[in-house]
CSV table of C-alpha atoms and ligand atoms in Angstrom, one decimal:
chain,number,residue,atom,x,y,z
K,1099,MET,CA,-29.5,47.2,186.7
K,1100,LYS,CA,-29.2,51.0,187.0
K,1101,ASP,CA,-25.9,52.8,186.6
K,1102,THR,CA,-24.6,55.5,188.8
K,1103,TYR,CA,-26.7,58.1,187.0
K,1104,GLY,CA,-29.9,56.2,187.3
K,1105,ARG,CA,-30.0,54.9,183.8
K,1106,GLU,CA,-31.5,51.4,183.3
K,1107,ILE,CA,-29.0,49.3,181.4
K,1108,ASP,CA,-31.0,46.6,179.5
K,1109,TYR,CA,-29.1,46.3,176.2
K,1110,ILE,CA,-25.7,44.8,175.4
K,1111,ARG,CA,-23.8,45.0,172.1
K,1112,ILE,CA,-21.3,42.2,171.6
K,1113,SER,CA,-18.6,42.3,168.9
K,1114,VAL,CA,-18.1,38.7,167.9
K,1115,THR,CA,-15.1,39.3,165.6
K,1116,ASP,CA,-12.8,42.1,164.5
K,1117,ARG,CA,-12.6,40.7,161.0
K,1118,CYS,CA,-14.7,41.8,158.0
K,1119,ASN,CA,-15.4,41.0,154.4
K,1120,LEU,CA,-15.6,44.7,153.5
K,1121,ARG,CA,-13.2,47.6,154.0
K,1122,CYS,CA,-15.4,50.6,154.6
K,1123,ARG,CA,-13.1,53.7,154.4
K,1124,TYR,CA,-14.3,55.1,157.7
K,1125,CYS,CA,-13.8,51.9,159.6
K,1126,MET,CA,-10.9,49.8,158.2
K,1127,PRO,CA,-7.8,50.4,156.2
K,1128,GLU,CA,-7.3,48.7,152.9
K,1129,GLU,CA,-5.1,46.0,154.4
K,1130,GLY,CA,-7.7,45.3,157.1
K,1131,VAL,CA,-7.1,45.6,160.8
K,1132,GLU,CA,-4.2,43.7,162.4
K,1133,SER,CA,-6.1,40.6,163.3
K,1134,ILE,CA,-6.4,39.7,166.9
K,1135,SER,CA,-5.1,36.2,167.4
K,1136,HIS,CA,-7.8,33.5,167.7
K,1137,ASP,CA,-7.1,32.7,171.3
K,1138,ARG,CA,-7.8,36.3,172.3
K,1139,ILE,CA,-11.1,36.4,170.6
K,1140,LEU,CA,-14.0,35.5,172.9
K,1141,ARG,CA,-15.0,31.9,172.5
K,1142,PHE,CA,-18.7,31.1,172.1
K,1143,ALA,CA,-18.9,29.6,175.6
K,1144,GLU,CA,-17.5,32.8,177.0
K,1145,ILE,CA,-20.0,34.9,175.1
K,1146,VAL,CA,-22.8,32.7,176.4
K,1147,ARG,CA,-21.5,33.2,180.0
K,1148,ILE,CA,-21.4,37.0,179.4
K,1149,ALA,CA,-25.0,36.8,178.2
K,1150,GLU,CA,-26.0,34.9,181.3
K,1151,ALA,CA,-24.3,37.4,183.6
K,1152,ALA,CA,-25.9,40.2,181.7
K,1153,ALA,CA,-29.3,38.6,182.0
K,1154,ALA,CA,-28.7,38.3,185.8
K,1155,LEU,CA,-28.1,42.0,185.8
K,1156,GLY,CA,-31.4,42.7,184.1
K,1157,ILE,CA,-30.2,43.0,180.5
K,1158,SER,CA,-32.7,41.4,178.1
K,1159,LYS,CA,-31.5,42.5,174.6
K,1160,ILE,CA,-28.4,41.5,172.8
K,1161,LYS,CA,-27.0,42.9,169.6
K,1162,LEU,CA,-24.4,40.9,167.8
K,1163,THR,CA,-22.0,43.0,165.8
K,1164,GLY,CA,-18.3,43.0,164.7
K,1165,GLY,CA,-16.3,43.3,162.4
K,1166,GLU,CA,-18.8,41.5,160.4
K,1167,PRO,CA,-20.7,39.1,162.6
K,1168,LEU,CA,-21.6,36.8,159.7
K,1169,VAL,CA,-18.0,35.9,158.9
K,1170,ARG,CA,-17.5,34.4,162.4
K,1171,ARG,CA,-17.7,30.6,161.9
K,1172,GLY,CA,-20.6,29.0,163.7
K,1173,ILE,CA,-22.5,32.3,164.3
K,1174,VAL,CA,-25.9,30.6,163.7
K,1175,SER,CA,-25.2,28.2,166.6
K,1176,LEU,CA,-24.2,31.2,168.8
K,1177,VAL,CA,-27.6,32.9,168.0
K,1178,ARG,CA,-29.3,29.6,169.0
K,1179,GLU,CA,-27.4,29.3,172.2
K,1180,LEU,CA,-28.0,32.9,173.2
K,1181,LYS,CA,-31.7,32.6,172.5
K,1182,GLN,CA,-31.9,29.9,175.1
K,1183,VAL,CA,-30.4,32.1,177.9
K,1184,PRO,CA,-33.2,32.7,180.4
K,1185,GLY,CA,-34.0,36.4,180.5
K,1186,ILE,CA,-32.8,37.2,177.0
K,1187,ARG,CA,-35.7,38.3,174.9
K,1188,GLU,CA,-34.1,39.8,171.8
K,1189,ILE,CA,-31.2,38.7,169.7
K,1190,THR,CA,-30.6,41.2,166.9
K,1191,MET,CA,-27.7,41.7,164.6
K,1192,THR,CA,-26.0,44.5,162.7
K,1193,THR,CA,-24.5,43.3,159.4
K,1194,ASN,CA,-23.1,44.6,156.2
K,1195,GLY,CA,-25.6,42.2,154.5
K,1196,VAL,CA,-23.1,40.5,152.2
K,1197,LEU,CA,-23.7,37.0,153.6
K,1198,LEU,CA,-27.2,37.7,155.0
K,1199,GLY,CA,-29.2,36.3,152.1
K,1200,GLU,CA,-27.5,32.9,152.2
K,1201,MET,CA,-27.7,32.6,156.0
K,1202,TYR,CA,-31.1,34.3,156.5
K,1203,GLU,CA,-33.2,31.1,156.9
K,1204,ASP,CA,-30.8,29.5,159.4
K,1205,LEU,CA,-30.5,32.7,161.4
K,1206,LEU,CA,-34.3,33.0,161.7
K,1207,GLU,CA,-34.6,29.3,162.6
K,1208,ALA,CA,-31.9,29.9,165.3
K,1209,GLY,CA,-34.0,32.7,166.8
K,1210,LEU,CA,-32.7,36.0,165.4
K,1211,THR,CA,-35.4,38.6,166.3
K,1212,ALA,CA,-34.4,41.5,164.1
K,1213,VAL,CA,-31.7,42.6,161.7
K,1214,THR,CA,-30.0,45.9,160.7
K,1215,ILE,CA,-28.3,46.2,157.4
K,1216,SER,CA,-25.6,48.8,157.0
K,1217,LEU,CA,-25.8,50.5,153.6
K,1218,ASP,CA,-24.4,53.9,152.8
K,1219,THR,CA,-25.1,54.3,149.1
K,1220,LEU,CA,-27.3,52.8,146.3
K,1221,ASP,CA,-24.7,53.6,143.6
K,1222,PRO,CA,-22.8,50.3,142.9
K,1223,LYS,CA,-19.7,52.2,141.8
K,1224,GLU,CA,-19.6,54.4,144.9
K,1225,TYR,CA,-20.4,51.3,147.0
K,1226,ALA,CA,-17.4,49.5,145.6
K,1227,ARG,CA,-15.2,52.6,146.2
K,1228,MET,CA,-16.4,53.2,149.7
K,1229,THR,CA,-16.2,49.5,150.8
K,1230,ARG,CA,-13.3,48.5,148.5
K,1231,ARG,CA,-15.3,45.4,147.6
K,1232,ASP,CA,-17.7,44.7,144.8
K,1233,GLU,CA,-20.6,43.3,146.9
K,1234,PHE,CA,-23.4,45.7,146.2
K,1235,ALA,CA,-25.6,43.2,144.3
K,1236,ARG,CA,-25.4,40.7,147.1
K,1237,VAL,CA,-26.3,43.2,149.8
K,1238,MET,CA,-29.4,44.3,147.8
K,1239,ALA,CA,-30.4,40.7,147.2
K,1240,SER,CA,-30.1,40.1,151.0
K,1241,LEU,CA,-32.2,43.2,151.7
K,1242,GLU,CA,-34.9,42.2,149.3
K,1243,LYS,CA,-35.0,38.7,150.6
K,1244,ALA,CA,-35.4,39.8,154.3
K,1245,VAL,CA,-38.0,42.4,153.4
K,1246,LYS,CA,-40.0,40.1,151.3
K,1247,ASP,CA,-39.9,37.4,153.9
K,1248,GLY,CA,-41.2,39.9,156.5
K,1249,ARG,CA,-40.9,37.6,159.6
K,1250,ILE,CA,-38.5,39.9,161.5
K,1251,PRO,CA,-38.1,43.7,161.4
K,1252,VAL,CA,-35.4,45.0,159.0
K,1253,LYS,CA,-33.7,48.3,159.5
K,1254,ILE,CA,-31.1,50.1,157.4
K,1255,ASN,CA,-28.3,52.1,158.9
K,1256,CYS,CA,-26.5,54.7,156.8
K,1257,VAL,CA,-23.6,56.8,158.1
K,1258,SER,CA,-24.2,60.4,157.3
K,1259,TYR,CA,-21.1,62.2,156.1
K,1260,ARG,CA,-21.1,64.9,153.5
K,1261,ARG,CA,-21.4,63.4,150.0
K,1262,GLU,CA,-20.2,64.8,146.7
K,1263,ASP,CA,-23.7,64.0,145.4
K,1264,PRO,CA,-26.4,64.7,148.0
K,1265,GLN,CA,-28.8,62.6,146.0
K,1266,GLU,CA,-27.0,59.5,147.4
K,1267,LEU,CA,-28.4,60.3,150.9
K,1268,ARG,CA,-31.9,60.9,149.4
K,1269,ASN,CA,-31.8,57.6,147.6
K,1270,ILE,CA,-31.1,55.8,150.9
K,1271,ALA,CA,-34.0,57.6,152.6
K,1272,LEU,CA,-36.2,56.5,149.7
K,1273,LEU,CA,-35.7,52.9,150.7
K,1274,ALA,CA,-38.2,53.6,153.4
K,1275,LYS,CA,-40.7,54.6,150.7
K,1276,GLU,CA,-40.1,51.6,148.6
K,1277,TYR,CA,-39.9,49.0,151.4
K,1278,PRO,CA,-41.5,48.8,154.9
K,1279,VAL,CA,-38.1,49.3,156.6
K,1280,HIS,CA,-36.9,52.0,158.9
K,1281,VAL,CA,-33.9,53.9,157.5
K,1282,ARG,CA,-31.7,55.5,160.2
K,1283,PHE,CA,-28.9,58.0,159.5
K,1284,ILE,CA,-26.1,57.8,162.0
K,1285,GLU,CA,-23.8,60.7,162.6
K,1286,MET,CA,-20.2,59.9,161.8
K,1287,MET,CA,-18.4,59.5,165.1
K,1288,PRO,CA,-14.9,61.0,165.2
K,1289,ILE,CA,-13.4,57.6,166.0
K,1290,GLY,CA,-10.4,56.1,164.1
K,1291,LEU,CA,-10.7,56.6,160.3
K,1292,GLY,CA,-14.1,58.3,160.8
K,1293,LYS,CA,-12.3,61.4,161.9
K,1294,GLN,CA,-11.3,62.1,158.3
K,1295,PHE,CA,-14.9,62.4,157.0
K,1296,ALA,CA,-16.8,65.7,156.7
K,1297,TRP,CA,-19.3,65.7,159.4
K,1298,LEU,CA,-23.0,66.5,158.8
K,1299,SER,CA,-25.5,67.6,161.5
K,1300,GLN,CA,-29.0,66.2,161.7
K,1301,GLU,CA,-30.5,69.5,160.7
K,1302,GLU,CA,-28.3,69.9,157.6
K,1303,LEU,CA,-29.1,66.3,156.7
K,1304,MET,CA,-32.8,66.8,157.0
K,1305,GLU,CA,-32.5,69.8,154.7
K,1306,ILE,CA,-30.6,67.7,152.2
K,1307,LEU,CA,-33.3,64.9,152.4
K,1308,ARG,CA,-36.3,67.3,152.0
K,1309,PRO,CA,-36.6,67.0,148.2
K,1310,ALA,CA,-37.1,63.2,148.7
K,1311,THR,CA,-38.9,63.0,152.0
K,1312,GLY,CA,-40.9,66.3,152.0
K,1313,VAL,CA,-41.6,67.6,155.5
K,1314,LEU,CA,-40.5,65.1,158.1
K,1315,ILE,CA,-43.0,64.8,161.0
K,1316,PRO,CA,-41.7,63.5,164.3
K,1317,VAL,CA,-43.3,60.4,165.6
K,1318,GLU,CA,-43.4,59.4,169.3
K,1319,GLU,CA,-43.5,55.6,168.9
K,1320,VAL,CA,-40.6,53.7,170.4
K,1321,LEU,CA,-39.3,51.7,167.4
K,1322,GLY,CA,-36.3,49.9,168.7
K,1323,ASN,CA,-33.8,49.6,171.5
K,1324,GLY,CA,-31.8,52.7,170.9
K,1325,PRO,CA,-31.6,56.5,170.7
K,1326,ALA,CA,-32.9,57.0,167.2
K,1327,ARG,CA,-35.5,59.8,166.7
K,1328,TYR,CA,-38.0,58.8,164.1
K,1329,PHE,CA,-40.0,60.8,161.6
K,1330,ARG,CA,-42.9,60.1,159.2
K,1331,ALA,CA,-42.8,61.1,155.6
K,1332,GLU,CA,-45.9,61.3,153.4
K,1333,GLY,CA,-46.2,58.1,151.3
K,1334,PHE,CA,-43.4,56.3,153.0
K,1335,ALA,CA,-43.9,52.7,154.2
K,1336,GLY,CA,-41.2,52.9,156.8
K,1337,ARG,CA,-39.9,55.7,159.1
K,1338,VAL,CA,-36.8,57.8,158.7
K,1339,GLY,CA,-34.7,57.9,161.8
K,1340,PHE,CA,-31.7,59.9,163.0
K,1341,ILE,CA,-29.1,58.7,165.5
K,1342,SER,CA,-27.4,61.9,166.3
K,1343,ALA,CA,-24.9,61.4,169.1
K,1344,ILE,CA,-23.2,64.7,168.5
K,1345,SER,CA,-25.8,67.2,167.3
K,1346,HIS,CA,-28.4,65.7,169.7
K,1347,ARG,CA,-26.5,64.1,172.5
K,1348,PHE,CA,-28.6,61.4,174.0
K,1349,CYS,CA,-26.4,60.2,176.8
K,1350,ASP,CA,-29.1,60.8,179.5
K,1351,GLY,CA,-31.1,58.0,178.0
K,1352,CYS,CA,-28.2,55.7,177.2
K,1353,ASN,CA,-29.2,52.1,178.0
K,1354,ARG,CA,-26.2,50.1,176.8
K,1355,ILE,CA,-22.9,48.6,177.3
K,1356,ARG,CA,-20.5,47.1,174.7
K,1357,ILE,CA,-18.3,44.1,174.8
K,1358,THR,CA,-15.3,44.1,172.4
K,1359,SER,CA,-14.3,41.0,170.5
K,1360,GLU,CA,-11.6,40.4,173.1
K,1361,GLY,CA,-13.9,40.7,176.1
K,1362,TYR,CA,-13.4,44.3,177.2
K,1363,LEU,CA,-16.6,45.8,178.7
K,1364,LYS,CA,-16.7,49.3,177.2
K,1365,SER,CA,-19.2,51.4,179.1
K,1366,CYS,CA,-19.2,54.4,176.7
K,1367,LEU,CA,-18.3,54.6,172.9
K,1368,GLN,CA,-15.9,57.4,173.6
K,1369,TYR,CA,-14.1,56.5,176.8
K,1370,GLU,CA,-12.0,53.5,177.7
K,1371,THR,CA,-13.7,53.4,181.1
K,1372,GLY,CA,-14.9,49.9,181.6
K,1373,ILE,CA,-13.4,46.6,182.6
K,1374,ASP,CA,-11.5,43.7,181.1
K,1375,LEU,CA,-13.6,40.6,181.6
K,1376,ARG,CA,-10.8,38.2,180.9
K,1377,GLU,CA,-9.8,37.5,184.4
K,1378,ALA,CA,-13.4,37.0,185.6
K,1379,LEU,CA,-14.0,34.7,182.6
K,1380,ALA,CA,-10.9,32.7,183.4
K,1381,ALA,CA,-12.1,32.2,187.0
K,1382,GLU,CA,-15.1,30.3,185.6
K,1383,ASP,CA,-17.2,31.7,188.5
K,1384,PRO,CA,-20.6,33.2,187.3
K,1385,GLN,CA,-20.9,35.4,190.4
K,1386,ARG,CA,-17.5,36.9,189.8
K,1387,LEU,CA,-18.3,37.6,186.2
K,1388,LYS,CA,-21.6,39.2,187.2
K,1389,GLU,CA,-19.8,41.4,189.7
K,1390,ALA,CA,-17.2,42.4,187.2
K,1391,MET,CA,-19.9,43.4,184.7
K,1392,ALA,CA,-21.8,45.3,187.4
K,1393,GLU,CA,-18.5,47.2,188.2
K,1394,GLY,CA,-18.2,48.0,184.5
K,1395,ILE,CA,-21.7,49.4,184.5
K,1396,ARG,CA,-20.9,51.5,187.6
K,1397,ARG,CA,-18.0,53.0,185.7
K,1398,LYS,CA,-20.2,54.2,182.9
K,1399,PRO,CA,-19.5,57.9,182.5
K,1400,HIS,CA,-22.2,60.5,182.6
K,1401,GLN,CA,-21.8,61.5,178.9
K,1402,HIS,CA,-19.4,61.6,176.0
K,1403,HIS,CA,-17.6,64.7,174.9
K,1404,PHE,CA,-17.4,64.3,171.2
K,1405,THR,CA,-17.9,67.6,169.4
K,1406,GLU,CA,-18.5,68.8,165.9
K,1407,GLN,CA,-14.8,69.7,165.8
K,1408,GLY,CA,-13.8,66.1,166.7
K,1409,GLU,CA,-13.0,65.0,170.2
K,1410,ILE,CA,-11.1,66.0,173.2
K,1411,PRO,CA,-7.8,64.1,172.7
K,1412,GLN,CA,-7.8,60.9,174.7
K,1413,GLU,CA,-6.6,57.4,174.6
K,1414,GLU,CA,-8.3,55.4,171.9
K,1415,ARG,CA,-7.4,51.7,172.4
K,1416,HIS,CA,-10.2,50.1,170.6
K,1417,LYS,CA,-11.1,50.3,166.9
K,1418,MET,CA,-14.7,50.6,165.6
K,1419,SER,CA,-14.3,47.1,164.2
K,1420,GLN,CA,-13.5,45.7,167.7
K,1421,ILE,CA,-16.2,47.7,169.4
K,1422,GLY,CA,-18.9,47.1,166.8
K,1423,GLY,CA,-20.5,50.5,166.4
V,2004,SAM,N1,-20.0,45.0,159.9
V,2004,SAM,C1,-21.2,45.3,160.5
V,2004,SAM,C2,-21.9,46.5,159.8
V,2004,SAM,O1,-21.2,47.2,159.0
V,2004,SAM,O2,-23.1,46.7,160.1
V,2004,SAM,C3,-21.2,45.5,162.0
V,2004,SAM,C4,-20.1,46.3,162.6
V,2004,SAM,S1,-20.0,48.0,162.0
V,2004,SAM,C5,-18.6,48.6,162.9
V,2004,SAM,C6,-21.4,48.7,162.9
V,2004,SAM,C7,-21.9,50.0,162.4
V,2004,SAM,O3,-21.0,51.0,162.7
V,2004,SAM,C8,-22.1,50.1,160.9
V,2004,SAM,O4,-23.4,50.6,160.6
V,2004,SAM,C9,-21.1,51.2,160.5
V,2004,SAM,O5,-21.5,51.9,159.4
V,2004,SAM,C10,-21.0,52.0,161.7
V,2004,SAM,N2,-19.7,52.8,161.8
V,2004,SAM,C11,-18.5,52.4,161.6
V,2004,SAM,N3,-17.6,53.4,161.9
V,2004,SAM,C12,-18.4,54.5,162.3
V,2004,SAM,C13,-18.1,55.8,162.7
V,2004,SAM,N4,-16.9,56.3,162.7
V,2004,SAM,N5,-19.2,56.6,163.0
V,2004,SAM,C14,-20.4,56.1,163.0
V,2004,SAM,N6,-20.8,54.9,162.6
V,2004,SAM,C15,-19.7,54.1,162.2
V,2005,SF4,FE1,-16.8,46.0,158.0
V,2005,SF4,FE2,-18.9,47.0,159.2
V,2005,SF4,FE3,-16.5,48.2,159.4
V,2005,SF4,FE4,-17.7,48.2,157.1
V,2005,SF4,S1,-18.4,49.2,159.0
V,2005,SF4,S2,-15.5,47.7,157.4
V,2005,SF4,S3,-18.8,46.3,157.1
V,2005,SF4,S4,-17.1,46.2,160.2
């Protein structure tokens, strides 16, 4: 369906848990987030009903996220069930990659159509410091397994904040030289703990990357479901992309809604405009759920107002780990 500003909404991100096996410094405090009690977290049957209502509204692509989606027990069955929802063409996932290697075959067999691995550094020590967990080797093994297998597209997401050693960012970009994967740099959003990190614009980042990538040549191909702008680098197997919500606001082309792990439809990453789907879910009436979701889409604001200086103060009820990025 189209929103109030004529944007076609065809993509939904669903956070399946607020829990995680890492503690990335921009996302979660050391002690983890205060866990939402089990009975408030969406049950699989509810997620499937949300997907059915979404499909009835013209949404064809689902991204599973979290917290860490792979720590949610039974996630493989959820992928399988969602894949069977008529109208849903793509089930993709954003994961930190820790458990991906061991679950990869099952996820593919269940119908996963693409995977994005979040990875901010290739330095094992810095990885352990940044995520507060020593899981770097497992993530790299997962990445290598998925790339070698080659049956589904693999992307890398790296959050671009200012690093002490800029070579870290270059090394991440070089993954697209070594492997046929698209590496995307995501501007740090001033949400929750992310506000404390030194922000870096796309232009500054491209300058930092230049010794590794050479001149980056824009490509026009559409390479995914989102707002990334892709570039080609000489001798690279994959593309280098930038998701620059602040330095290149892309709200005019925004095609998505998000569902938090508790069932709140969030129509914009910044604003709390949206709708709580709990009541509609409890009513067990598909039409009511579809109408509630349509109302959530109608409430989608025209654009966000994050700025390089941070954000205009406003209520922030949901954490990144509930929203799912
Ligand atoms: N645990 C999974 C993962 O890390 O991919 C899925 C959830 S995580 C919240 C989704 C994405 O959001 C990750 O790529 C993460 O790096 C990114 N992220 C978290 N906080 C962010 C922030 N403040 N600004 C930009 N991206 C952020
Ligand atoms: Fe976990 Fe992903 Fe947040 Fe890192 S970014 S703490 S992996 S949810």
